[in-house]
Amino acid sequence: MSERKSVLSCIQPTGDIHYGNYFGAVKNWVQLQEKYDTLYGVVNYHAMTMPYNPKKLIENTWELVYNLLALGIEYDNLFIQSLIPEHAELCWVFNNFASFGRVENMTQFKDKSQSTSDGFISVGLYDYPVLQAADILIYKAHYVPVGEDQRQHLELTREIANRFNNQVGKEYFVLPETLHTATPKIRSTADPTRKMSKSAGEKHYISIFSDENRIRKQIRSAVTDTGETPEGQMSEGVANLFELLKAADAQDVYDHFMSTYKAGSLRYSELKDAVADTLVALSAQFSEKKAEIISDKREVKYRIKQSSSEIRKIAQKTLFEVKELCGLINVKY
Ligand code: TRP
């Protein structure tokens, strides 16, 4: 057994990956690989909880795998949830240790169940956080790097672990903690009052793998003044451009423009050009890596199936022990 603490996080396959996702999460995931035993999952079972298209789902799942690899996640640390059916099995077990009232009160459930187009709310959507608890606890992860919006789900995960432990009379599950890393919160360049996100529409996110022209166009049209900034204060739009420079580790460029800003001689067009140059260079680097990866998709798929089946062994061991603790009949695989 390794002495290192373990980290786990997961992401839903929704196709495109943008700079908000990268700077806010994936970049940190890549760095955590050095210090921790890390596992990252593409959670396609979770992606079925809202109305979806099966062809799109499988396409998005592989696309996300290619993207994560291009951004620096290592093969051995990456799995696809549906290749490890024990997640769903543990979810069933956990359904019996999760409080109905608590799950019903999850804000993400409330938000999403109100946003369905035809009023259909699946049981899967309701059960979503219990499956998430299974994702985490099945590997006995110590830390889960997630954003503020997932705090409630982490809390529920600990409640489930705790109730399970109490019921079976053993401190079997580790109570996982949120791993707080100060990651930059990138805003939409088209509307800096909201965060960069796909759900708001095309102009509200800058795709990492988009072409140079599009990136330049999006940065050039970034809103710098919403007319609501108090005198002498930096507007959210300008602050967001600075945030992008810092997030991309362009510290020198950041310092230069910050001092021109303080001197009162900042020209927005020059700042925008510098931000565009920085992102274009970064995107070029990631796109090159991606091109290399997708030049042999069969090989990538093979390797991800391999790594998922290695990771599955951990899940199977946990499930064996869980079934034993719960009074369920069991055999070793
Ligand atoms: N609910 C998470 C999100 O929307 C995704 C997720 C599913 C997850 N299972 C997880 C995150 C386990 C961390 C750990 O971002």
Short mmCIF file of C-alpha atoms and ligand atoms in Angstrom, two decimals:
data_model
loop_
_atom_site.label_atom_id
_atom_site.label_comp_id
_atom_site.label_asym_id
_atom_site.label_seq_id
_atom_site.Cartn_x
_atom_site.Cartn_y
_atom_site.Cartn_z
CA MET A 1 0.00 0.00 0.00
CA SER A 2 1.21 3.44 -0.83
CA GLU A 3 1.73 6.03 1.89
CA ARG A 4 0.34 8.77 -0.24
CA LYS A 5 -3.11 10.16 0.38
CA SER A 6 -5.62 9.54 -2.34
CA VAL A 7 -7.49 12.06 -4.42
CA LEU A 8 -10.50 11.38 -6.60
CA SER A 9 -12.59 13.55 -8.83
CA CYS A 10 -14.97 13.02 -11.69
CA ILE A 11 -16.36 14.94 -14.59
CA GLN A 12 -19.45 14.46 -16.71
CA PRO A 13 -18.93 13.88 -20.42
CA THR A 14 -20.40 17.01 -21.97
CA GLY A 15 -18.16 17.26 -25.03
CA ASP A 16 -16.22 20.46 -25.20
CA ILE A 17 -13.83 21.61 -22.51
CA HIS A 18 -13.31 25.34 -21.95
CA TYR A 19 -10.88 27.59 -20.14
CA GLY A 20 -13.20 27.85 -17.15
CA ASN A 21 -13.03 24.05 -16.73
CA TYR A 22 -9.31 23.95 -17.34
CA PHE A 23 -8.15 26.75 -15.05
CA GLY A 24 -10.85 26.02 -12.48
CA ALA A 25 -10.35 22.26 -12.23
CA VAL A 26 -8.42 20.17 -14.73
CA LYS A 27 -5.14 22.07 -14.43
CA ASN A 28 -5.25 21.41 -10.71
CA TRP A 29 -6.04 17.72 -11.30
CA VAL A 30 -2.97 17.43 -13.50
CA GLN A 31 -0.77 18.95 -10.79
CA LEU A 32 -2.24 16.76 -8.04
CA GLN A 33 -0.95 13.69 -9.87
CA GLU A 34 2.53 14.50 -8.58
CA LYS A 35 1.72 14.49 -4.88
CA TYR A 36 -1.17 12.09 -4.50
CA ASP A 37 -2.51 8.77 -5.68
CA THR A 38 -5.05 10.18 -8.05
CA LEU A 39 -8.06 8.75 -9.82
CA TYR A 40 -10.19 10.66 -12.28
CA GLY A 41 -13.43 9.37 -13.70
CA VAL A 42 -15.53 10.20 -16.70
CA VAL A 43 -18.95 9.69 -15.19
CA ASN A 44 -21.20 8.59 -18.02
CA TYR A 45 -23.79 7.00 -15.72
CA HIS A 46 -24.34 10.45 -14.25
CA ALA A 47 -24.79 11.85 -17.72
CA MET A 48 -27.93 9.72 -18.18
CA THR A 49 -29.83 11.44 -15.40
CA MET A 50 -31.11 14.21 -17.65
CA PRO A 51 -32.71 13.61 -21.06
CA TYR A 52 -29.84 12.74 -23.41
CA ASN A 53 -28.91 11.30 -26.77
CA PRO A 54 -27.08 7.91 -26.68
CA LYS A 55 -25.00 8.62 -29.80
CA LYS A 56 -23.91 11.96 -28.36
CA LEU A 57 -23.15 10.36 -25.01
CA ILE A 58 -20.68 7.85 -26.38
CA GLU A 59 -19.13 10.47 -28.63
CA ASN A 60 -18.76 12.92 -25.75
CA THR A 61 -17.35 10.24 -23.47
CA TRP A 62 -14.47 9.44 -25.81
CA GLU A 63 -13.98 13.08 -26.70
CA LEU A 64 -13.58 13.95 -23.02
CA VAL A 65 -11.09 11.12 -22.60
CA TYR A 66 -8.98 12.50 -25.49
CA ASN A 67 -9.24 16.00 -24.07
CA LEU A 68 -8.22 15.02 -20.55
CA LEU A 69 -5.24 13.07 -21.88
CA ALA A 70 -4.21 16.03 -24.05
CA LEU A 71 -4.37 18.30 -21.01
CA GLY A 72 -2.05 16.06 -19.02
CA ILE A 73 -4.11 13.47 -17.14
CA GLU A 74 -2.25 10.17 -17.18
CA TYR A 75 -3.74 7.01 -18.61
CA ASP A 76 -3.28 5.00 -15.44
CA ASN A 77 -5.29 7.50 -13.43
CA LEU A 78 -8.24 7.69 -15.76
CA PHE A 79 -11.32 5.50 -15.86
CA ILE A 80 -14.76 5.42 -17.43
CA GLN A 81 -17.48 4.90 -14.85
CA SER A 82 -19.64 2.48 -16.85
CA LEU A 83 -16.65 0.13 -17.23
CA ILE A 84 -16.74 -0.29 -13.46
CA PRO A 85 -20.30 -1.46 -12.76
CA GLU A 86 -19.49 -1.81 -9.06
CA HIS A 87 -20.18 1.93 -8.82
CA ALA A 88 -23.82 1.25 -9.62
CA GLU A 89 -23.93 -1.74 -7.30
CA LEU A 90 -22.53 0.25 -4.40
CA CYS A 91 -25.00 2.98 -5.22
CA TRP A 92 -27.80 0.47 -4.64
CA VAL A 93 -26.34 -0.51 -1.31
CA PHE A 94 -25.96 3.16 -0.38
CA ASN A 95 -29.57 3.89 -1.31
CA ASN A 96 -30.38 2.11 1.90
CA PHE A 97 -28.07 4.27 3.96
CA ALA A 98 -29.03 7.60 2.42
CA SER A 99 -31.81 9.67 3.93
CA PHE A 100 -34.71 10.33 1.57
CA GLY A 101 -35.33 13.75 3.04
CA ARG A 102 -31.69 14.78 2.72
CA VAL A 103 -31.39 13.65 -0.88
CA GLU A 104 -34.66 15.39 -1.71
CA ASN A 105 -33.18 18.63 -0.44
CA MET A 106 -30.06 18.70 -2.58
CA THR A 107 -30.01 22.06 -4.34
CA GLN A 108 -28.59 20.60 -7.54
CA PHE A 109 -31.56 18.21 -7.70
CA LYS A 110 -33.99 21.05 -7.14
CA ASP A 111 -32.35 23.21 -9.81
CA LYS A 112 -32.06 20.47 -12.39
CA SER A 113 -35.52 19.06 -11.81
CA GLN A 114 -36.92 22.49 -12.56
CA SER A 115 -35.00 22.84 -15.78
CA THR A 116 -36.28 19.78 -17.66
CA SER A 117 -37.95 20.75 -20.92
CA ASP A 118 -40.87 18.32 -20.71
CA GLY A 119 -41.39 18.09 -16.97
CA PHE A 120 -39.97 14.57 -16.78
CA ILE A 121 -37.83 14.04 -13.69
CA SER A 122 -36.04 10.71 -13.54
CA VAL A 123 -35.38 8.67 -10.42
CA GLY A 124 -31.77 8.72 -11.65
CA LEU A 125 -31.61 12.48 -11.26
CA TYR A 126 -32.81 12.14 -7.71
CA ASP A 127 -30.31 9.37 -7.00
CA TYR A 128 -27.41 11.25 -8.62
CA PRO A 129 -25.65 12.21 -5.36
CA VAL A 130 -25.86 8.67 -4.00
CA LEU A 131 -24.04 7.42 -7.10
CA GLN A 132 -21.52 10.20 -6.54
CA ALA A 133 -21.01 8.96 -2.98
CA ALA A 134 -20.32 5.51 -4.42
CA ASP A 135 -17.76 6.97 -6.88
CA ILE A 136 -15.85 8.46 -3.99
CA LEU A 137 -16.17 5.86 -1.26
CA ILE A 138 -15.55 2.83 -3.46
CA TYR A 139 -11.89 3.97 -3.70
CA LYS A 140 -11.75 5.23 -0.11
CA ALA A 141 -10.58 8.60 -1.39
CA HIS A 142 -9.27 11.00 1.25
CA TYR A 143 -9.68 14.15 -0.79
CA VAL A 144 -12.09 15.27 -3.44
CA PRO A 145 -11.14 18.40 -5.38
CA VAL A 146 -14.46 19.93 -6.36
CA GLY A 147 -15.97 23.37 -6.50
CA GLU A 148 -18.24 25.04 -4.01
CA ASP A 149 -21.32 23.77 -5.87
CA GLN A 150 -20.47 20.21 -4.81
CA ARG A 151 -20.14 20.89 -1.08
CA GLN A 152 -23.60 19.53 -0.30
CA HIS A 153 -22.90 16.32 -2.20
CA LEU A 154 -19.69 15.81 -0.24
CA GLU A 155 -21.55 16.38 2.99
CA LEU A 156 -24.11 13.76 1.96
CA THR A 157 -21.27 11.38 1.05
CA ARG A 158 -19.90 11.67 4.59
CA GLU A 159 -23.36 11.11 6.06
CA ILE A 160 -23.76 7.94 4.04
CA ALA A 161 -20.29 6.71 5.04
CA ASN A 162 -21.00 7.50 8.64
CA ARG A 163 -24.35 5.77 8.75
CA PHE A 164 -22.87 2.74 7.02
CA ASN A 165 -19.97 2.60 9.48
CA ASN A 166 -22.32 2.92 12.45
CA GLN A 167 -24.70 0.30 11.18
CA VAL A 168 -22.00 -2.31 10.49
CA GLY A 169 -20.11 -1.38 13.64
CA LYS A 170 -16.81 -0.68 11.94
CA GLU A 171 -14.93 2.39 10.74
CA TYR A 172 -14.90 0.91 7.30
CA PHE A 173 -15.25 3.93 5.03
CA VAL A 174 -12.91 6.88 5.13
CA LEU A 175 -14.86 10.13 5.53
CA PRO A 176 -13.67 12.11 2.51
CA GLU A 177 -12.89 15.79 2.61
CA THR A 178 -13.18 18.46 -0.01
CA LEU A 179 -9.77 19.49 -1.25
CA HIS A 180 -9.75 23.24 -1.42
CA THR A 181 -7.30 24.64 -3.88
CA ALA A 182 -7.46 28.30 -4.76
CA THR A 183 -8.30 27.90 -8.42
CA PRO A 184 -9.13 30.92 -10.53
CA LYS A 185 -12.80 31.53 -11.23
CA ILE A 186 -12.96 32.49 -14.86
CA ARG A 187 -15.92 34.55 -16.04
CA SER A 188 -17.65 34.73 -19.38
CA THR A 189 -15.88 37.27 -21.59
CA ALA A 190 -19.23 38.10 -23.20
CA ASP A 191 -20.86 38.74 -19.83
CA PRO A 192 -18.35 39.05 -16.99
CA THR A 193 -21.11 39.10 -14.38
CA ARG A 194 -21.54 35.32 -14.88
CA LYS A 195 -19.06 32.50 -14.82
CA MET A 196 -17.68 30.93 -17.97
CA SER A 197 -19.98 28.01 -18.72
CA LYS A 198 -21.36 25.98 -21.56
CA SER A 199 -24.93 26.11 -20.40
CA ALA A 200 -25.16 29.86 -20.98
CA GLY A 201 -24.49 29.48 -24.72
CA GLU A 202 -21.69 29.60 -27.28
CA LYS A 203 -20.33 33.04 -26.63
CA HIS A 204 -20.05 32.43 -22.91
CA TYR A 205 -17.17 30.01 -23.08
CA ILE A 206 -13.83 29.79 -24.83
CA SER A 207 -13.15 26.28 -25.96
CA ILE A 208 -9.60 25.03 -25.39
CA PHE A 209 -9.46 23.20 -28.67
CA SER A 210 -10.95 25.89 -30.83
CA ASP A 211 -8.94 27.55 -33.57
CA GLU A 212 -6.84 30.66 -33.24
CA ASN A 213 -9.27 32.93 -35.08
CA ARG A 214 -12.14 32.10 -32.83
CA ILE A 215 -10.10 32.60 -29.66
CA ARG A 216 -8.87 35.97 -30.90
CA LYS A 217 -12.35 37.03 -31.90
CA GLN A 218 -13.78 36.06 -28.52
CA ILE A 219 -11.11 37.92 -26.59
CA ARG A 220 -11.30 40.96 -28.84
CA SER A 221 -15.01 41.23 -28.16
CA ALA A 222 -14.61 40.73 -24.41
CA VAL A 223 -16.76 43.15 -22.45
CA THR A 224 -14.46 45.49 -20.50
CA ASP A 225 -16.98 47.91 -19.10
CA THR A 226 -20.53 47.11 -18.13
CA GLY A 227 -21.13 50.70 -17.08
CA GLU A 228 -21.75 49.64 -13.51
CA THR A 229 -18.25 49.77 -12.13
CA PRO A 230 -17.77 52.40 -9.41
CA GLU A 231 -15.18 55.11 -10.06
CA GLY A 232 -11.62 54.04 -9.48
CA GLN A 233 -12.44 50.33 -9.38
CA MET A 234 -11.41 47.75 -11.95
CA SER A 235 -14.38 46.42 -13.91
CA GLU A 236 -15.21 42.72 -13.73
CA GLY A 237 -14.44 42.31 -17.42
CA VAL A 238 -10.94 43.77 -17.12
CA ALA A 239 -10.30 41.85 -13.91
CA ASN A 240 -11.29 38.69 -15.78
CA LEU A 241 -8.70 39.38 -18.48
CA PHE A 242 -6.04 39.79 -15.80
CA GLU A 243 -7.28 36.60 -14.15
CA LEU A 244 -6.79 34.74 -17.43
CA LEU A 245 -3.19 35.94 -17.67
CA LYS A 246 -2.46 34.87 -14.13
CA ALA A 247 -4.17 31.52 -14.57
CA ALA A 248 -2.08 30.86 -17.67
CA ASP A 249 1.10 31.59 -15.65
CA ALA A 250 1.89 34.64 -17.78
CA GLN A 251 3.11 36.51 -14.74
CA ASP A 252 5.43 38.91 -16.57
CA VAL A 253 2.71 39.97 -18.94
CA TYR A 254 0.35 40.32 -16.00
CA ASP A 255 2.81 42.52 -14.09
CA HIS A 256 3.44 44.70 -17.10
CA PHE A 257 -0.23 45.43 -17.73
CA MET A 258 -0.99 45.80 -14.05
CA SER A 259 1.55 48.57 -13.76
CA THR A 260 0.20 50.33 -16.85
CA TYR A 261 -3.27 49.99 -15.32
CA LYS A 262 -2.07 51.55 -12.09
CA ALA A 263 -0.38 54.32 -14.02
CA GLY A 264 -3.70 54.98 -15.73
CA SER A 265 -2.36 54.25 -19.19
CA LEU A 266 -3.78 50.79 -19.84
CA ARG A 267 -5.11 50.29 -23.36
CA TYR A 268 -7.74 47.58 -23.41
CA SER A 269 -6.89 46.58 -26.96
CA GLU A 270 -3.29 45.86 -25.97
CA LEU A 271 -4.35 43.89 -22.92
CA LYS A 272 -6.74 41.87 -25.07
CA ASP A 273 -4.04 41.13 -27.63
CA ALA A 274 -1.77 39.89 -24.88
CA VAL A 275 -4.48 37.65 -23.40
CA ALA A 276 -5.33 36.32 -26.85
CA ASP A 277 -1.63 35.59 -27.57
CA THR A 278 -1.32 33.73 -24.29
CA LEU A 279 -4.41 31.58 -24.80
CA VAL A 280 -3.61 30.92 -28.45
CA ALA A 281 -0.16 29.64 -27.50
CA LEU A 282 -1.60 27.42 -24.79
CA SER A 283 -4.32 26.09 -27.07
CA ALA A 284 -1.78 25.37 -29.79
CA GLN A 285 0.21 23.28 -27.37
CA PHE A 286 -2.83 21.30 -26.20
CA SER A 287 -4.13 20.87 -29.74
CA GLU A 288 -0.82 19.44 -30.84
CA LYS A 289 -0.94 16.91 -28.03
CA LYS A 290 -4.51 16.07 -28.88
CA ALA A 291 -3.71 15.53 -32.55
CA GLU A 292 -1.07 13.06 -31.47
CA ILE A 293 -3.54 11.25 -29.23
CA ILE A 294 -6.36 10.98 -31.74
CA SER A 295 -4.03 9.77 -34.45
CA ASP A 296 -4.59 6.34 -32.93
CA LYS A 297 -8.00 6.26 -31.30
CA ARG A 298 -8.07 2.47 -31.16
CA GLU A 299 -4.95 2.47 -29.07
CA VAL A 300 -6.33 5.11 -26.72
CA LYS A 301 -9.59 3.21 -26.28
CA TYR A 302 -7.68 0.03 -25.62
CA ARG A 303 -5.50 1.68 -23.00
CA ILE A 304 -8.41 3.31 -21.23
CA LYS A 305 -10.26 0.01 -21.07
CA GLN A 306 -7.09 -1.49 -19.61
CA SER A 307 -6.68 1.20 -16.98
CA SER A 308 -10.38 1.00 -16.11
CA SER A 309 -10.09 -2.72 -15.59
CA GLU A 310 -7.05 -2.24 -13.32
CA ILE A 311 -8.92 0.39 -11.32
CA ARG A 312 -11.94 -1.90 -11.23
CA LYS A 313 -9.99 -4.34 -9.08
CA ILE A 314 -9.97 -1.81 -6.23
CA ALA A 315 -13.72 -1.34 -6.64
CA GLN A 316 -14.31 -5.10 -6.61
CA LYS A 317 -12.37 -5.51 -3.41
CA THR A 318 -14.40 -2.80 -1.72
CA LEU A 319 -17.63 -4.32 -2.93
CA PHE A 320 -16.66 -7.75 -1.68
CA GLU A 321 -16.03 -6.33 1.77
CA VAL A 322 -19.17 -4.21 1.71
CA LYS A 323 -21.35 -7.19 0.84
CA GLU A 324 -19.79 -9.17 3.60
CA LEU A 325 -20.40 -6.36 6.10
CA CYS A 326 -24.00 -5.95 4.90
CA GLY A 327 -25.00 -9.60 5.12
CA LEU A 328 -25.15 -10.18 1.39
CA ILE A 329 -24.03 -13.46 -0.17
CA ASN A 330 -20.73 -13.10 -1.87
CA VAL A 331 -18.13 -14.73 -4.05
CA LYS A 332 -14.64 -13.61 -4.95
CA TYR A 333 -14.03 -12.81 -8.59
N1 TRP B 1 -21.33 15.97 -9.52
C1 TRP B 1 -20.02 16.30 -10.00
C2 TRP B 1 -20.09 17.60 -10.80
O1 TRP B 1 -21.15 17.95 -11.28
C3 TRP B 1 -19.45 15.21 -10.86
C4 TRP B 1 -19.14 13.98 -10.06
C5 TRP B 1 -19.76 12.77 -10.13
C6 TRP B 1 -18.12 13.88 -9.08
N2 TRP B 1 -19.17 11.91 -9.26
C7 TRP B 1 -18.17 12.55 -8.61
C8 TRP B 1 -17.18 14.79 -8.59
C9 TRP B 1 -17.29 12.12 -7.63
C10 TRP B 1 -16.31 14.33 -7.62
C11 TRP B 1 -16.35 13.02 -7.14
O2 TRP B 1 -19.09 18.26 -10.94
#
